[in-house]
Short mmCIF file of C-alpha atoms in Angstrom, two decimals:
data_model
loop_
_atom_site.label_atom_id
_atom_site.label_comp_id
_atom_site.label_asym_id
_atom_site.label_seq_id
_atom_site.Cartn_x
_atom_site.Cartn_y
_atom_site.Cartn_z
CA MET A 1 12.61 15.05 11.42
CA ASP A 2 14.41 12.46 13.26
CA LEU A 3 12.39 9.59 14.77
CA MET A 4 13.62 8.14 18.15
CA THR A 5 13.71 4.29 18.59
CA ILE A 6 11.62 3.06 21.69
CA ALA A 7 15.23 1.24 23.30
CA PRO A 8 17.52 3.21 21.28
CA LYS A 9 20.67 1.74 23.50
CA SER A 10 18.76 -1.97 23.05
CA ILE A 11 18.90 -2.08 19.37
CA PRO A 12 21.65 -1.03 17.63
CA GLY A 13 21.76 -1.28 13.97
CA SER A 14 24.07 -3.97 13.40
CA ALA A 15 23.02 -7.68 12.50
CA ALA A 16 23.99 -9.09 15.62
CA SER A 17 21.16 -6.85 17.26
CA ILE A 18 18.74 -9.60 14.90
CA LYS A 19 19.84 -12.37 17.73
CA ALA A 20 18.31 -9.98 20.49
CA ASP A 21 14.82 -10.62 22.38
CA PRO A 22 12.48 -8.81 22.11
CA ILE A 23 11.74 -5.77 23.89
CA VAL A 24 8.17 -5.84 25.46
CA LEU A 25 7.01 -2.55 27.40
CA ASP A 26 3.58 -3.47 29.21
CA PRO A 27 1.27 -1.35 27.59
CA LEU A 28 -1.00 -1.20 30.16
CA ALA A 29 1.40 -0.12 32.86
CA GLU A 30 1.45 2.91 33.77
CA ASP A 31 3.61 5.55 32.43
CA CYS A 32 7.26 5.85 33.58
CA LEU A 33 9.10 9.52 32.84
CA HIS A 34 12.33 8.75 34.47
CA ASP A 35 12.71 4.99 32.01
CA ASP A 36 10.32 5.45 29.14
CA ALA A 37 12.20 7.07 25.93
CA ALA A 38 10.76 9.54 24.34
CA ILE A 39 9.31 9.76 20.97
CA ILE A 40 9.11 12.45 19.15
CA THR A 41 7.02 11.88 15.26
CA THR A 42 3.81 12.26 13.69
CA ARG A 43 0.42 11.04 13.09
CA ARG A 44 1.04 10.08 9.97
CA ALA A 45 3.95 7.59 11.11
CA ILE A 46 2.25 6.43 13.71
CA THR A 47 -1.00 5.71 11.18
CA ARG A 48 1.83 3.65 9.04
CA VAL A 49 2.65 1.76 12.04
CA ALA A 50 -0.92 1.34 12.68
CA LEU A 51 -0.95 -0.08 9.64
CA VAL A 52 1.70 -1.76 9.59
CA ALA A 53 0.21 -3.88 12.63
CA VAL A 54 -3.25 -4.53 10.92
CA GLU A 55 -1.34 -6.03 7.94
CA THR A 56 0.24 -8.41 9.72
CA GLY A 57 -2.20 -9.72 12.10
CA SER A 58 -4.65 -10.18 8.85
CA ARG A 59 -2.12 -12.49 7.32
CA PHE A 60 -1.10 -14.08 10.14
CA GLN A 61 -4.67 -15.67 10.48
CA ARG A 62 -5.29 -15.42 6.76
CA GLU A 63 -2.67 -17.90 6.52
CA GLY A 64 -2.68 -20.20 10.20
CA ILE A 65 0.86 -18.91 10.79
CA GLU A 66 1.43 -20.12 14.68
CA TYR A 67 3.38 -17.13 15.67
CA ASP A 68 2.21 -13.95 17.69
CA PRO A 69 1.84 -10.93 15.26
CA MET A 70 3.20 -8.70 18.16
CA SER A 71 6.08 -10.65 18.46
CA TRP A 72 6.95 -10.22 15.28
CA MET A 73 6.34 -6.07 15.34
CA LEU A 74 8.65 -5.92 18.37
CA ALA A 75 11.27 -8.35 17.49
CA PRO A 76 14.42 -6.97 15.69
CA ARG A 77 14.79 -7.88 11.98
CA ARG A 78 17.09 -7.96 9.06
CA LEU A 79 13.81 -6.74 6.96
CA PHE A 80 14.46 -3.69 9.02
CA ASN A 81 18.57 -3.77 9.37
CA GLY A 82 17.87 -4.55 12.79
CA ARG A 83 15.37 -2.77 13.91
CA ALA A 84 12.12 -3.70 15.03
CA ALA A 85 8.84 -3.34 12.97
CA ILE A 86 7.32 -0.64 16.05
CA ASP A 87 10.16 1.37 15.38
CA ALA A 88 11.14 1.20 11.40
CA CYS A 89 7.68 1.47 10.16
CA LEU A 90 7.45 4.95 11.66
CA GLU A 91 9.68 5.65 8.29
CA ARG A 92 6.94 5.22 4.60
CA GLU A 93 10.11 2.80 3.56
CA HIS A 94 10.26 0.48 6.19
CA CYS A 95 5.99 0.54 5.87
CA LEU A 96 6.10 -0.15 2.18
CA ARG A 97 8.71 -3.12 2.94
CA SER A 98 6.31 -4.35 5.12
CA ILE A 99 3.65 -4.29 3.25
CA LEU A 100 4.96 -6.05 0.60
CA VAL A 101 6.43 -8.95 2.27
CA HIS A 102 2.77 -9.62 3.60
CA GLY A 103 0.96 -8.87 0.66
CA LEU A 104 3.13 -11.38 -1.15
CA SER A 105 3.64 -13.62 2.05
CA LEU A 106 7.52 -13.17 1.59
CA GLY A 107 8.12 -15.44 4.86
CA LEU A 108 8.35 -13.74 7.89
CA ASP A 109 12.10 -11.98 7.59
CA LEU A 110 14.87 -11.56 4.95
CA ALA A 111 17.15 -8.95 3.42
CA PRO A 112 16.04 -5.50 2.50
CA THR A 113 17.60 -5.59 -0.47
CA ALA A 114 15.16 -8.16 -1.95
CA VAL A 115 11.89 -6.44 -1.12
CA ASP A 116 14.07 -3.01 -2.29
CA THR A 117 13.85 -4.87 -6.19
CA LEU A 118 10.22 -5.37 -6.44
CA LEU A 119 9.66 -1.47 -4.98
CA SER A 120 12.10 0.41 -7.73
CA GLU A 121 10.49 -2.12 -10.79
CA ASP A 122 7.01 -0.80 -9.46
CA ASP A 123 8.51 2.78 -9.39
CA GLU A 124 9.43 2.14 -13.18
CA ASP A 125 6.49 1.01 -13.66
CA LYS A 126 4.77 4.59 -12.72
CA ARG A 127 7.40 6.40 -14.93
CA ARG A 128 6.93 4.24 -17.64
CA ARG A 129 3.35 4.93 -17.65
CA SER A 130 3.78 8.68 -16.92
CA ARG A 131 5.89 9.00 -20.36
CA GLN A 132 3.00 6.84 -22.60
CA HIS A 133 0.65 9.08 -20.68
CA MET A 134 2.46 12.62 -21.71
CA SER A 135 2.89 10.85 -24.97
CA SER A 136 -0.82 10.23 -25.54
CA LYS A 137 -1.51 13.67 -24.53
CA ARG A 138 0.65 15.31 -27.21
CA LYS A 139 -0.88 13.06 -29.98
CA ALA A 140 -4.28 13.86 -29.14
CA GLY A 141 -3.76 17.51 -28.70
CA LYS A 142 -2.27 17.24 -32.45
CA LYS A 143 -5.22 15.18 -33.93
CA TYR A 144 -7.84 17.25 -31.48
CA TYR A 145 -5.85 20.28 -33.45
CA ARG A 146 -6.87 18.99 -37.19
CA SER A 147 -10.12 17.67 -36.84
CA GLY A 148 -11.65 19.87 -34.67
CA ASN A 149 -12.77 16.78 -31.98
CA LEU A 150 -11.60 15.42 -29.62
CA PRO A 151 -12.38 11.29 -30.36
CA LEU A 152 -13.93 9.79 -27.05
CA ALA A 153 -11.42 6.97 -26.14
CA ALA A 154 -12.70 2.77 -26.37
CA PRO A 155 -13.67 1.26 -22.89
CA ARG A 156 -10.95 0.19 -20.84
CA LEU A 157 -9.97 -1.47 -17.50
CA PHE A 158 -9.26 1.11 -15.05
CA THR A 159 -7.78 -0.11 -11.70
CA ALA A 160 -7.58 2.46 -8.83
CA THR A 161 -5.99 2.06 -5.35
CA ILE A 162 -5.96 4.13 -2.12
CA ILE A 163 -4.13 4.81 1.11
CA TYR A 164 -5.71 6.96 3.10
CA SER A 165 -6.44 8.18 6.94
CA ASN A 166 -7.66 11.54 9.05
CA ARG A 167 -8.40 11.71 12.76
CA LYS A 168 -11.36 9.52 12.17
CA LEU A 169 -10.89 6.89 9.59
CA MET A 170 -7.98 4.78 8.10
CA LEU A 171 -8.54 3.44 4.76
CA GLN A 172 -7.09 0.65 2.23
CA ALA A 173 -9.13 0.50 -1.34
CA PHE A 174 -8.83 -1.13 -4.29
CA HIS A 175 -11.11 -0.57 -7.35
CA ALA A 176 -11.23 -2.09 -11.22
CA SER A 177 -14.49 -0.87 -13.43
CA ILE A 178 -14.60 -0.26 -17.28
CA ALA A 179 -13.97 3.44 -18.14
CA HIS A 180 -13.36 5.41 -20.90
CA GLU A 181 -11.32 8.20 -19.31
CA PRO A 182 -9.22 8.35 -15.26
CA SER A 183 -11.57 10.87 -14.99
CA GLU A 184 -14.79 8.31 -14.77
CA ILE A 185 -13.18 6.30 -12.02
CA SER A 186 -11.84 9.61 -10.58
CA ALA A 187 -16.10 10.14 -9.78
CA ARG A 188 -16.87 6.90 -8.65
CA LEU A 189 -14.04 7.18 -6.20
CA CYS A 190 -15.57 10.76 -5.02
CA GLU A 191 -18.82 8.83 -4.78
CA ARG A 192 -17.41 6.20 -2.72
CA PHE A 193 -15.27 7.07 -0.97
CA GLY A 194 -15.45 10.93 -0.66
CA HIS A 195 -13.20 13.93 -2.27
CA SER A 196 -10.87 13.50 -0.01
CA ALA A 197 -9.83 10.06 -0.11
CA ALA A 198 -10.48 9.99 -4.18
CA ASN A 199 -7.73 12.67 -4.33
CA VAL A 200 -4.84 10.62 -3.11
CA ALA A 201 -6.64 7.40 -5.23
CA ASP A 202 -3.48 5.70 -7.78
CA ILE A 203 -5.26 5.23 -10.73
CA ARG A 204 -3.93 3.16 -13.77
CA GLU A 205 -4.88 1.71 -17.12
CA GLY A 206 -4.95 -2.09 -16.26
CA PHE A 207 -4.15 -4.41 -13.26
CA HIS A 208 -1.07 -4.24 -11.45
CA GLN A 209 -1.41 -7.37 -8.94
CA SER A 210 2.37 -6.31 -7.76
CA THR A 211 1.36 -2.58 -6.27
CA PRO A 212 0.84 -3.50 -2.28
CA VAL A 213 -2.58 -2.73 -1.84
CA ALA A 214 -3.56 -5.00 -4.29
CA MET A 215 -1.35 -7.80 -3.15
CA ALA A 216 -3.05 -6.71 0.34
CA LEU A 217 -6.74 -6.67 -1.06
CA VAL A 218 -7.25 -8.89 -3.86
CA GLN A 219 -7.48 -12.52 -3.51
CA GLU A 220 -6.36 -14.90 -6.39
CA PRO A 221 -9.62 -15.97 -7.91
CA VAL A 222 -10.98 -12.41 -8.02
CA ALA A 223 -7.65 -11.00 -9.24
CA GLU A 224 -7.58 -13.76 -12.04
CA LEU A 225 -11.71 -12.78 -13.00
CA ILE A 226 -9.89 -9.18 -13.63
CA ARG A 227 -7.41 -10.81 -15.81
CA ARG A 228 -10.07 -11.77 -18.06
CA VAL A 229 -12.22 -9.51 -18.12
CA ALA A 230 -9.06 -6.41 -19.32
CA PRO A 231 -8.65 -7.51 -22.81
CA GLU A 232 -12.26 -7.51 -23.20
CA ALA A 233 -13.38 -4.48 -21.84
CA ASP A 234 -14.91 -2.88 -24.65
CA HIS A 235 -17.59 -5.63 -24.80
CA PRO A 236 -21.07 -4.63 -23.54
CA LEU A 237 -21.30 -7.34 -21.10
CA HIS A 238 -18.68 -5.79 -19.59
CA ASN A 239 -20.28 -2.11 -19.32
CA ASP A 240 -21.00 -2.54 -15.58
CA PHE A 241 -17.81 -4.35 -14.41
CA ALA A 242 -16.82 -3.36 -10.91
CA VAL A 243 -14.70 -4.54 -7.95
CA THR A 244 -14.76 -2.71 -4.59
CA ILE A 245 -12.38 -4.09 -1.97
CA GLU A 246 -11.90 -2.09 1.64
CA GLN A 247 -10.36 -2.34 4.53
CA ARG A 248 -11.16 0.34 7.10
CA ILE A 249 -10.66 1.51 10.58
CA ASP A 250 -13.02 3.81 12.56
CA VAL A 251 -10.87 5.51 14.88
#
């Protein structure tokens, strides 16, 4: 679905538009059917913009940035090829870029190619893990066939990230704990967040701090603790180790 911008004639996609003044429409004023541009979009896309707005405000407050988060959302930026975040972040690609920029504190604007490199590395990591998982399943199947038993895997550190929204809730969550299999993590997430949110969880073996949700929610002291526990996950002292960090907005 094509998404119209708030002021499509005022913010062209050229580099020159980056220097243009932000277009500010008074949100408290009455709607003007003749002058206000209509936007055809989806609830998911609106949720993306809301997510970016929350991340922007949280980062500016956390780092004490003397800049208005609203201005950042409305000003044209190189990161979005000359568009404003309020327009561009309706799209998944730009939403991910924003989360990564704020999660890693990469500045207030930069070339999109720099962020895309980080995102492509994360995608390649997912593909590599998928290949390893399929290979492990094949090996496990052969072992099961030979012995008639499927041995229980050793305890390992698993982490999970969730980005979920419905009509009443916007949720970002990070979870880390020790388990034998990913299914145990899924069960814990179901108990904590419900089946719908748990079903969209990205569950991984190990700690992957470069994922957007982990960067946004996990502070360095907590990350360091998780990194220390990971190589000793099979130690009895860590059986009950668990970290859950969530950011939710009830709507």
